[in-house]
PDB file of C-alpha atoms in Angstrom:
ATOM      1  CA  MET W  55      46.560   9.881  -6.335  1.00 56.00           C
ATOM      2  CA  THR W  56      49.013   9.017  -3.564  1.00 60.00           C
ATOM      3  CA  ASP W  57      51.475  11.530  -2.199  1.00 65.00           C
ATOM      4  CA  SER W  58      54.521   9.375  -3.094  1.00 79.00           C
ATOM      5  CA  ALA W  59      53.499   8.519  -6.672  1.00 86.00           C
ATOM      6  CA  ARG W  60      55.860   9.870  -9.297  1.00 90.00           C
ATOM      7  CA  LYS W  61      55.146   7.660 -12.324  1.00 92.00           C
ATOM      8  CA  ALA W  62      52.219   8.504 -14.625  1.00 93.00           C
ATOM      9  CA  VAL W  63      50.715   6.695 -17.599  1.00 94.00           C
ATOM     10  CA  VAL W  64      48.938   8.408 -20.499  1.00 95.00           C
ATOM     11  CA  ARG W  65      46.409   6.133 -22.227  1.00 94.00           C
ATOM     12  CA  ASP W  66      43.957   6.320 -25.146  1.00 92.00           C
ATOM     13  CA  LEU W  67      46.414   8.037 -27.467  1.00 93.00           C
ATOM     14  CA  PRO W  68      45.910   7.727 -31.255  1.00 92.00           C
ATOM     15  CA  PRO W  69      47.426   4.522 -32.671  1.00 92.00           C
ATOM     16  CA  THR W  70      49.151   6.457 -35.468  1.00 91.00           C
ATOM     17  CA  LEU W  71      50.483   9.248 -33.228  1.00 92.00           C
ATOM     18  CA  PRO W  72      54.298   9.484 -33.620  1.00 92.00           C
ATOM     19  CA  ALA W  73      56.403   9.689 -30.485  1.00 92.00           C
ATOM     20  CA  GLU W  74      57.978  12.991 -31.575  1.00 93.00           C
ATOM     21  CA  VAL W  75      54.587  14.671 -31.838  1.00 92.00           C
ATOM     22  CA  PHE W  76      53.533  13.475 -28.385  1.00 93.00           C
ATOM     23  CA  TRP W  77      56.730  14.595 -26.636  1.00 93.00           C
ATOM     24  CA  LYS W  78      56.446  17.934 -28.383  1.00 92.00           C
ATOM     25  CA  ALA W  79      52.907  18.309 -26.999  1.00 92.00           C
ATOM     26  CA  VAL W  80      53.958  17.543 -23.396  1.00 93.00           C
ATOM     27  CA  GLU W  81      57.220  19.496 -23.539  1.00 91.00           C
ATOM     28  CA  PRO W  82      56.003  22.236 -21.130  1.00 91.00           C
ATOM     29  CA  TRP W  83      55.613  19.634 -18.345  1.00 92.00           C
ATOM     30  CA  VAL W  84      57.987  16.817 -19.349  1.00 92.00           C
ATOM     31  CA  ARG W  85      61.692  17.642 -19.765  1.00 90.00           C
ATOM     32  CA  THR W  86      64.509  15.112 -19.471  1.00 86.00           C
ATOM     33  CA  GLU W  87      67.460  16.974 -20.997  1.00 84.00           C
ATOM     34  CA  PRO W  88      70.143  18.083 -18.517  1.00 76.00           C
ATOM     35  CA  GLU W  89      70.477  21.463 -20.270  1.00 74.00           C
ATOM     36  CA  THR W  90      66.873  22.363 -19.430  1.00 77.00           C
ATOM     37  CA  ALA W  91      65.081  22.370 -16.098  1.00 85.00           C
ATOM     38  CA  ARG W  92      64.534  18.642 -15.755  1.00 88.00           C
ATOM     39  CA  THR W  93      61.132  17.507 -14.578  1.00 91.00           C
ATOM     40  CA  ALA W  94      61.258  13.772 -15.362  1.00 91.00           C
ATOM     41  CA  LYS W  95      63.778  10.963 -14.897  1.00 88.00           C
ATOM     42  CA  HIS W  96      62.532   8.359 -17.327  1.00 88.00           C
ATOM     43  CA  THR W  97      60.116   8.358 -20.265  1.00 91.00           C
ATOM     44  CA  SER W  98      58.816   5.610 -22.533  1.00 91.00           C
ATOM     45  CA  TYR W  99      56.408   5.568 -25.464  1.00 94.00           C
ATOM     46  CA  VAL W 100      54.710   2.470 -26.924  1.00 93.00           C
ATOM     47  CA  GLN W 101      53.404   2.958 -30.454  1.00 93.00           C
ATOM     48  CA  GLY W 102      49.893   1.669 -31.143  1.00 92.00           C
ATOM     49  CA  LYS W 103      48.583  -0.130 -34.211  1.00 92.00           C
ATOM     50  CA  ARG W 104      45.667   0.464 -36.526  1.00 88.00           C
ATOM     51  CA  ALA W 105      43.391  -2.553 -37.024  1.00 87.00           C
ATOM     52  CA  GLU W 106      43.562  -3.944 -40.559  1.00 85.00           C
ATOM     53  CA  GLN W 107      40.319  -5.932 -40.432  1.00 86.00           C
ATOM     54  CA  PRO W 108      36.857  -4.431 -39.956  1.00 85.00           C
ATOM     55  CA  GLY W 109      35.203  -5.043 -36.625  1.00 86.00           C
ATOM     56  CA  VAL W 110      38.531  -5.155 -34.739  1.00 89.00           C
ATOM     57  CA  TRP W 111      39.483  -2.498 -32.191  1.00 90.00           C
ATOM     58  CA  ASP W 112      42.573  -0.377 -32.744  1.00 89.00           C
ATOM     59  CA  THR W 113      45.492  -0.652 -30.317  1.00 92.00           C
ATOM     60  CA  PRO W 114      46.020   2.818 -28.796  1.00 93.00           C
ATOM     61  CA  SER W 115      49.422   4.273 -28.011  1.00 94.00           C
ATOM     62  CA  VAL W 116      50.611   4.529 -24.394  1.00 95.00           C
ATOM     63  CA  ALA W 117      53.203   6.785 -22.731  1.00 94.00           C
ATOM     64  CA  TYR W 118      54.961   6.332 -19.367  1.00 94.00           C
ATOM     65  CA  ILE W 119      56.548   9.245 -17.503  1.00 93.00           C
ATOM     66  CA  GLU W 120      58.456   9.192 -14.212  1.00 92.00           C
ATOM     67  CA  PHE W 121      58.588  12.667 -12.659  1.00 92.00           C
ATOM     68  CA  LEU W 122      61.097  13.910 -10.120  1.00 90.00           C
ATOM     69  CA  THR W 123      58.462  14.806  -7.544  1.00 91.00           C
ATOM     70  CA  PRO W 124      54.768  13.999  -7.020  1.00 91.00           C
ATOM     71  CA  ALA W 125      53.979  17.719  -7.404  1.00 92.00           C
ATOM     72  CA  LEU W 126      55.253  17.697 -10.992  1.00 93.00           C
ATOM     73  CA  LEU W 127      53.069  14.678 -11.741  1.00 93.00           C
ATOM     74  CA  LEU W 128      50.030  16.454 -10.287  1.00 92.00           C
ATOM     75  CA  ALA W 129      50.700  19.560 -12.385  1.00 92.00           C
ATOM     76  CA  PHE W 130      51.000  17.481 -15.553  1.00 94.00           C
ATOM     77  CA  ALA W 131      47.789  15.559 -14.853  1.00 92.00           C
ATOM     78  CA  THR W 132      45.904  18.783 -14.121  1.00 92.00           C
ATOM     79  CA  HIS W 133      46.861  20.437 -17.415  1.00 92.00           C
ATOM     80  CA  PHE W 134      47.107  17.505 -19.849  1.00 93.00           C
ATOM     81  CA  HIS W 135      44.287  15.234 -18.720  1.00 93.00           C
ATOM     82  CA  GLY W 136      41.514  15.372 -21.341  1.00 92.00           C
ATOM     83  CA  HIS W 137      43.767  16.692 -24.112  1.00 92.00           C
ATOM     84  CA  ILE W 138      42.204  15.936 -27.517  1.00 92.00           C
ATOM     85  CA  PHE W 139      44.148  14.513 -30.474  1.00 92.00           C
ATOM     86  CA  ARG W 140      42.545  14.407 -33.923  1.00 88.00           C
ATOM     87  CA  ASP W 141      43.836  12.141 -36.697  1.00 84.00           C
ATOM     88  CA  SER W 142      43.685  12.632 -40.472  1.00 84.00           C
ATOM     89  CA  LYS W 143      40.263  10.940 -40.693  1.00 83.00           C
ATOM     90  CA  GLY W 144      38.689  13.353 -38.205  1.00 86.00           C
ATOM     91  CA  HIS W 145      38.556  10.910 -35.283  1.00 87.00           C
ATOM     92  CA  ASP W 146      39.093  12.457 -31.840  1.00 91.00           C
ATOM     93  CA  PHE W 147      41.139  10.730 -29.111  1.00 92.00           C
ATOM     94  CA  VAL W 148      40.974  12.031 -25.528  1.00 94.00           C
ATOM     95  CA  ALA W 149      44.166  11.504 -23.510  1.00 93.00           C
ATOM     96  CA  PHE W 150      43.671   9.899 -20.106  1.00 94.00           C
ATOM     97  CA  VAL W 151      46.351  10.630 -17.478  1.00 94.00           C
ATOM     98  CA  ASP W 152      46.516   8.274 -14.501  1.00 93.00           C
ATOM     99  CA  VAL W 153      48.939   7.066 -11.862  1.00 92.00           C
ATOM    100  CA  ALA W 154      50.808   3.942 -12.973  1.00 90.00           C
ATOM    101  CA  LEU W 155      49.987   0.837 -10.973  1.00 87.00           C
ATOM    102  CA  ILE W 156      53.654  -0.227 -11.024  1.00 84.00           C
ATOM    103  CA  GLN W 157      55.823   2.633  -9.843  1.00 84.00           C
ATOM    104  CA  SER W 158      59.165   0.971 -10.561  1.00 81.00           C
ATOM    105  CA  CYS W 159      61.052   2.089 -13.673  1.00 71.00           C
ATOM    106  CA  ALA W 160      64.073   0.920 -15.592  1.00 65.00           C
ATOM    107  CA  ARG W 161      67.322   2.254 -14.254  1.00 64.00           C
ATOM    108  CA  TRP W 162      70.310   3.183 -16.398  1.00 60.00           C
ATOM    109  CA  ALA W 163      73.678   4.088 -14.957  1.00 55.00           C
ATOM    110  CA  PRO W 164      75.360   6.485 -17.383  1.00 57.00           C
ATOM    111  CA  THR W 165      78.583   6.391 -15.341  1.00 59.00           C
ATOM    112  CA  THR W 166      79.001   2.684 -16.099  1.00 63.00           C
ATOM    113  CA  TYR W 167      78.413   3.300 -19.779  1.00 62.00           C
ATOM    114  CA  GLU W 168      80.837   6.195 -19.889  1.00 64.00           C
ATOM    115  CA  ARG W 169      83.490   4.135 -18.163  1.00 68.00           C
ATOM    116  CA  TYR W 170      83.492   1.505 -20.902  1.00 72.00           C
ATOM    117  CA  LYS W 171      82.861   3.877 -23.789  1.00 72.00           C
ATOM    118  CA  GLY W 172      85.733   3.715 -26.289  1.00 74.00           C
ATOM    119  CA  ALA W 173      87.641   1.161 -24.207  1.00 78.00           C
ATOM    120  CA  VAL W 174      87.860  -1.416 -26.990  1.00 81.00           C
ATOM    121  CA  GLU W 175      90.344   0.714 -28.952  1.00 83.00           C
ATOM    122  CA  HIS W 176      92.793   0.503 -26.056  1.00 83.00           C
ATOM    123  CA  ALA W 177      92.482  -3.236 -25.426  1.00 84.00           C
ATOM    124  CA  PRO W 178      95.677  -5.229 -26.195  1.00 88.00           C
ATOM    125  CA  GLU W 179      93.721  -7.909 -28.046  1.00 90.00           C
ATOM    126  CA  TYR W 180      92.100  -5.321 -30.313  1.00 88.00           C
ATOM    127  CA  LYS W 181      95.445  -3.646 -31.028  1.00 89.00           C
ATOM    128  CA  ALA W 182      97.014  -6.990 -31.944  1.00 90.00           C
ATOM    129  CA  PHE W 183      94.103  -7.733 -34.268  1.00 90.00           C
ATOM    130  CA  VAL W 184      94.422  -4.374 -36.031  1.00 90.00           C
ATOM    131  CA  ALA W 185      98.189  -4.871 -36.382  1.00 90.00           C
ATOM    132  CA  SER W 186      97.643  -8.271 -37.996  1.00 89.00           C
ATOM    133  CA  LEU W 187      95.301  -6.693 -40.541  1.00 89.00           C
ATOM    134  CA  GLU W 188      97.732  -3.896 -41.379  1.00 88.00           C
ATOM    135  CA  ALA W 189     100.780  -6.188 -41.629  1.00 84.00           C
ATOM    136  CA  PRO W 190     101.928  -7.124 -45.163  1.00 83.00           C
ATOM    137  CA  PRO W 191     100.975 -10.594 -46.338  1.00 79.00           C
ATOM    138  CA  ALA W 192     103.449 -13.355 -45.583  1.00 73.00           C
ATOM    139  CA  LYS W 193     105.656 -14.634 -48.398  1.00 73.00           C
ATOM    140  CA  ALA W 194     104.330 -17.683 -50.133  1.00 68.00           C
ATOM    141  CA  MET W 195     106.352 -20.879 -49.958  1.00 68.00           C
ATOM    142  CA  PRO W 196     108.355 -21.591 -53.143  1.00 66.00           C
ATOM    143  CA  ASP W 197     106.981 -24.303 -55.348  1.00 63.00           C
ATOM    144  CA  LYS W 198     108.826 -27.614 -55.310  1.00 62.00           C
ATOM    145  CA  PRO W 199     110.447 -28.883 -58.524  1.00 63.00           C
ATOM    146  CA  ALA W 200     108.479 -31.360 -60.564  1.00 58.00           C
ATOM    147  CA  ASP W 201     110.939 -34.215 -59.942  1.00 58.00           C
ATOM    148  CA  LYS W 202     110.820 -33.717 -56.183  1.00 58.00           C
ATOM    149  CA  ALA W 203     107.100 -33.213 -56.129  1.00 56.00           C
ATOM    150  CA  ASP W 204     106.484 -36.615 -57.730  1.00 61.00           C
ATOM    151  CA  ALA W 205     109.017 -38.453 -55.552  1.00 65.00           C
ATOM    152  CA  PRO W 206     107.418 -40.666 -52.914  1.00 70.00           C
ATOM    153  CA  VAL W 207     107.765 -39.510 -49.352  1.00 74.00           C
ATOM    154  CA  THR W 208     109.549 -41.993 -47.092  1.00 79.00           C
ATOM    155  CA  THR W 209     110.160 -42.089 -43.377  1.00 86.00           C
ATOM    156  CA  PRO W 210     112.818 -43.872 -41.288  1.00 85.00           C
ATOM    157  CA  LEU W 211     110.270 -46.467 -40.252  1.00 85.00           C
ATOM    158  CA  VAL W 212     109.412 -47.259 -43.880  1.00 84.00           C
ATOM    159  CA  GLU W 213     113.111 -47.601 -44.765  1.00 87.00           C
ATOM    160  CA  TYR W 214     113.673 -49.945 -41.820  1.00 85.00           C
ATOM    161  CA  MET W 215     110.799 -52.172 -42.882  1.00 86.00           C
ATOM    162  CA  ARG W 216     112.124 -52.303 -46.431  1.00 86.00           C
ATOM    163  CA  GLN W 217     115.603 -53.310 -45.274  1.00 86.00           C
ATOM    164  CA  LYS W 218     114.130 -55.944 -43.013  1.00 85.00           C
ATOM    165  CA  GLN W 219     112.139 -57.503 -45.842  1.00 84.00           C
ATOM    166  CA  GLN W 220     114.986 -57.591 -48.377  1.00 79.00           C
ATOM    167  CA  PRO W 221     117.075 -60.495 -46.790  1.00 66.00           C
ATOM    168  CA  SER W 222     114.000 -62.650 -46.335  1.00 60.00           C
ATOM    169  CA  GLU W 223     112.877 -62.107 -49.908  1.00 56.00           C
ATOM    170  CA  ALA W 224     116.283 -63.014 -51.491  1.00 55.00           C
ATOM    171  CA  PRO W 225     116.384 -66.714 -50.351  1.00 58.00           C
ATOM    172  CA  ALA W 226     112.789 -67.112 -51.322  1.00 57.00           C
ATOM    173  CA  LYS W 227     113.576 -66.015 -54.868  1.00 57.00           C
ATOM    174  CA  ASN W 228     116.685 -68.269 -55.163  1.00 59.00           C
ATOM    175  CA  ARG W 229     114.957 -71.294 -53.751  1.00 61.00           C
ATOM    176  CA  GLN W 230     114.088 -73.843 -56.476  1.00 61.00           C
ATOM    177  CA  GLU W 231     111.096 -75.975 -56.114  1.00 62.00           C
ATOM    178  CA  PRO W 232     111.490 -79.742 -56.921  1.00 63.00           C
ATOM    179  CA  PRO W 233     109.962 -80.892 -60.183  1.00 64.00           C
ATOM    180  CA  LYS W 234     106.532 -82.282 -59.828  1.00 68.00           C
ATOM    181  CA  THR W 235     106.160 -85.952 -60.893  1.00 70.00           C
ATOM    182  CA  PRO W 236     103.119 -86.652 -62.991  1.00 68.00           C
ATOM    183  CA  LYS W 237     100.565 -88.902 -61.423  1.00 71.00           C
ATOM    184  CA  PRO W 238     100.021 -92.317 -63.164  1.00 69.00           C
ATOM    185  CA  THR W 239      96.943 -92.415 -65.253  1.00 72.00           C
ATOM    186  CA  LYS W 240      94.490 -95.243 -64.680  1.00 70.00           C
ATOM    187  CA  ALA W 241      93.022 -97.220 -67.564  1.00 67.00           C
ATOM    188  CA  PRO W 242      89.354 -96.585 -68.082  1.00 69.00           C
ATOM    189  CA  LYS W 243      87.104 -99.315 -66.847  1.00 72.00           C
ATOM    190  CA  PRO W 244      84.802-100.964 -69.408  1.00 67.00           C
ATOM    191  CA  LYS W 245      81.251 -99.953 -69.077  1.00 68.00           C
ATOM    192  CA  LYS W 246      78.851-102.671 -68.050  1.00 64.00           C
ATOM    193  CA  ASP W 247      75.828-103.351 -70.217  1.00 59.00           C
ATOM    194  CA  LYS W 248      73.023-103.553 -67.752  1.00 57.00           C
ATOM    195  CA  ALA W 249      70.509-104.522 -70.431  1.00 53.00           C
ATOM    196  CA  ALA W 250      72.488-107.615 -71.511  1.00 54.00           C
ATOM    197  CA  LYS W 251      73.071-109.016 -68.035  1.00 58.00           C
ATOM    198  CA  ALA W 252      69.596-108.439 -66.741  1.00 58.00           C
ATOM    199  CA  PRO W 253      67.579-111.759 -66.824  1.00 60.00           C
ATOM    200  CA  PRO W 254      64.410-111.756 -68.900  1.00 60.00           C
ATOM    201  CA  LYS W 255      61.328-111.192 -66.927  1.00 62.00           C
ATOM    202  CA  SER W 256      58.856-114.128 -67.081  1.00 61.00           C
ATOM    203  CA  ALA W 257      55.281-113.335 -67.882  1.00 57.00           C
ATOM    204  CA  PRO W 258      52.859-114.066 -65.052  1.00 62.00           C
ATOM    205  CA  ALA W 259      50.621-117.185 -65.392  1.00 58.00           C
ATOM    206  CA  PRO W 260      47.103-116.392 -66.538  1.00 60.00           C
ATOM    207  CA  ARG W 261      44.362-116.742 -64.007  1.00 64.00           C
ATOM    208  CA  ILE W 262      41.316-118.889 -64.985  1.00 58.00           C
ATOM    209  CA  THR W 263      37.973-117.685 -63.766  1.00 58.00           C
ATOM    210  CA  ILE W 264      34.823-119.914 -64.100  1.00 56.00           C
ATOM    211  CA  LEU W 265      31.954-117.797 -65.160  1.00 57.00           C
ATOM    212  CA  THR W 266      29.350-120.633 -65.986  1.00 56.00           C
ATOM    213  CA  LYS W 267      27.214-122.360 -63.352  1.00 59.00           C
ATOM    214  CA  PRO W 268      27.347-126.204 -63.075  1.00 61.00           C
ATOM    215  CA  PRO W 269      24.390-128.085 -64.663  1.00 63.00           C
ATOM    216  CA  PRO W 270      21.559-129.062 -62.316  1.00 67.00           C
ATOM    217  CA  PRO W 271      21.348-132.699 -61.165  1.00 67.00           C
ATOM    218  CA  PRO W 272      18.966-135.054 -63.133  1.00 66.00           C
ATOM    219  CA  PRO W 273      15.461-135.538 -61.746  1.00 65.00           C
ATOM    220  CA  SER W 274      14.900-138.636 -59.625  1.00 61.00           C
ATOM    221  CA  SER W 275      12.452-141.355 -60.863  1.00 53.00           C
ATOM    222  CA  HIS W 276       9.843-142.907 -58.523  1.00 54.00           C
ATOM    223  CA  ALA W 277       8.592-146.526 -59.031  1.00 46.00           C
TER     224      ALA W 277
END
């Protein structure tokens, strides 16, 4: 153990050990309340976990304590190292007190917290928000009559376009179109009988084929 070490770690604590029971056990050496004789600046407790499956190791609980002086850490390690905890099943757990490898601890500035404590009630934005909630509800707008509600809404631009279209539409309505003259109908042409005019087709001349051989010449006579 170094002379400047002030942070201790307590290992191998029961996984089901509550934090209140542990701090009650180390109360003679670890005190953080301002009303009592303080011996530590910062404390932290990490709850362990019991393994749910067989053959799996339990996760033990761990405690971290930062003392004011190295002498207080030495006194705590001398008296609490080897302390035995026994759970409901009769299993014994031996506490192991050692110097923490990382001596830095979390810092908390209570003055900064106290400065901003209760400041939201005095903020102008919060006061305006509360006033808007407490104010009576605004009066609802009166309903429009049925005749006005159904009337179409017009704008100056729509009226101008309507007035511009009215003069151009009036001559178009008064303009009379000339009567349309019927087109002369053409007499139907007689249909030509293609069968009557077509010349009769002449049958092709039959071909004569000689299938018999000519008779042989007569035999010659010798004197």
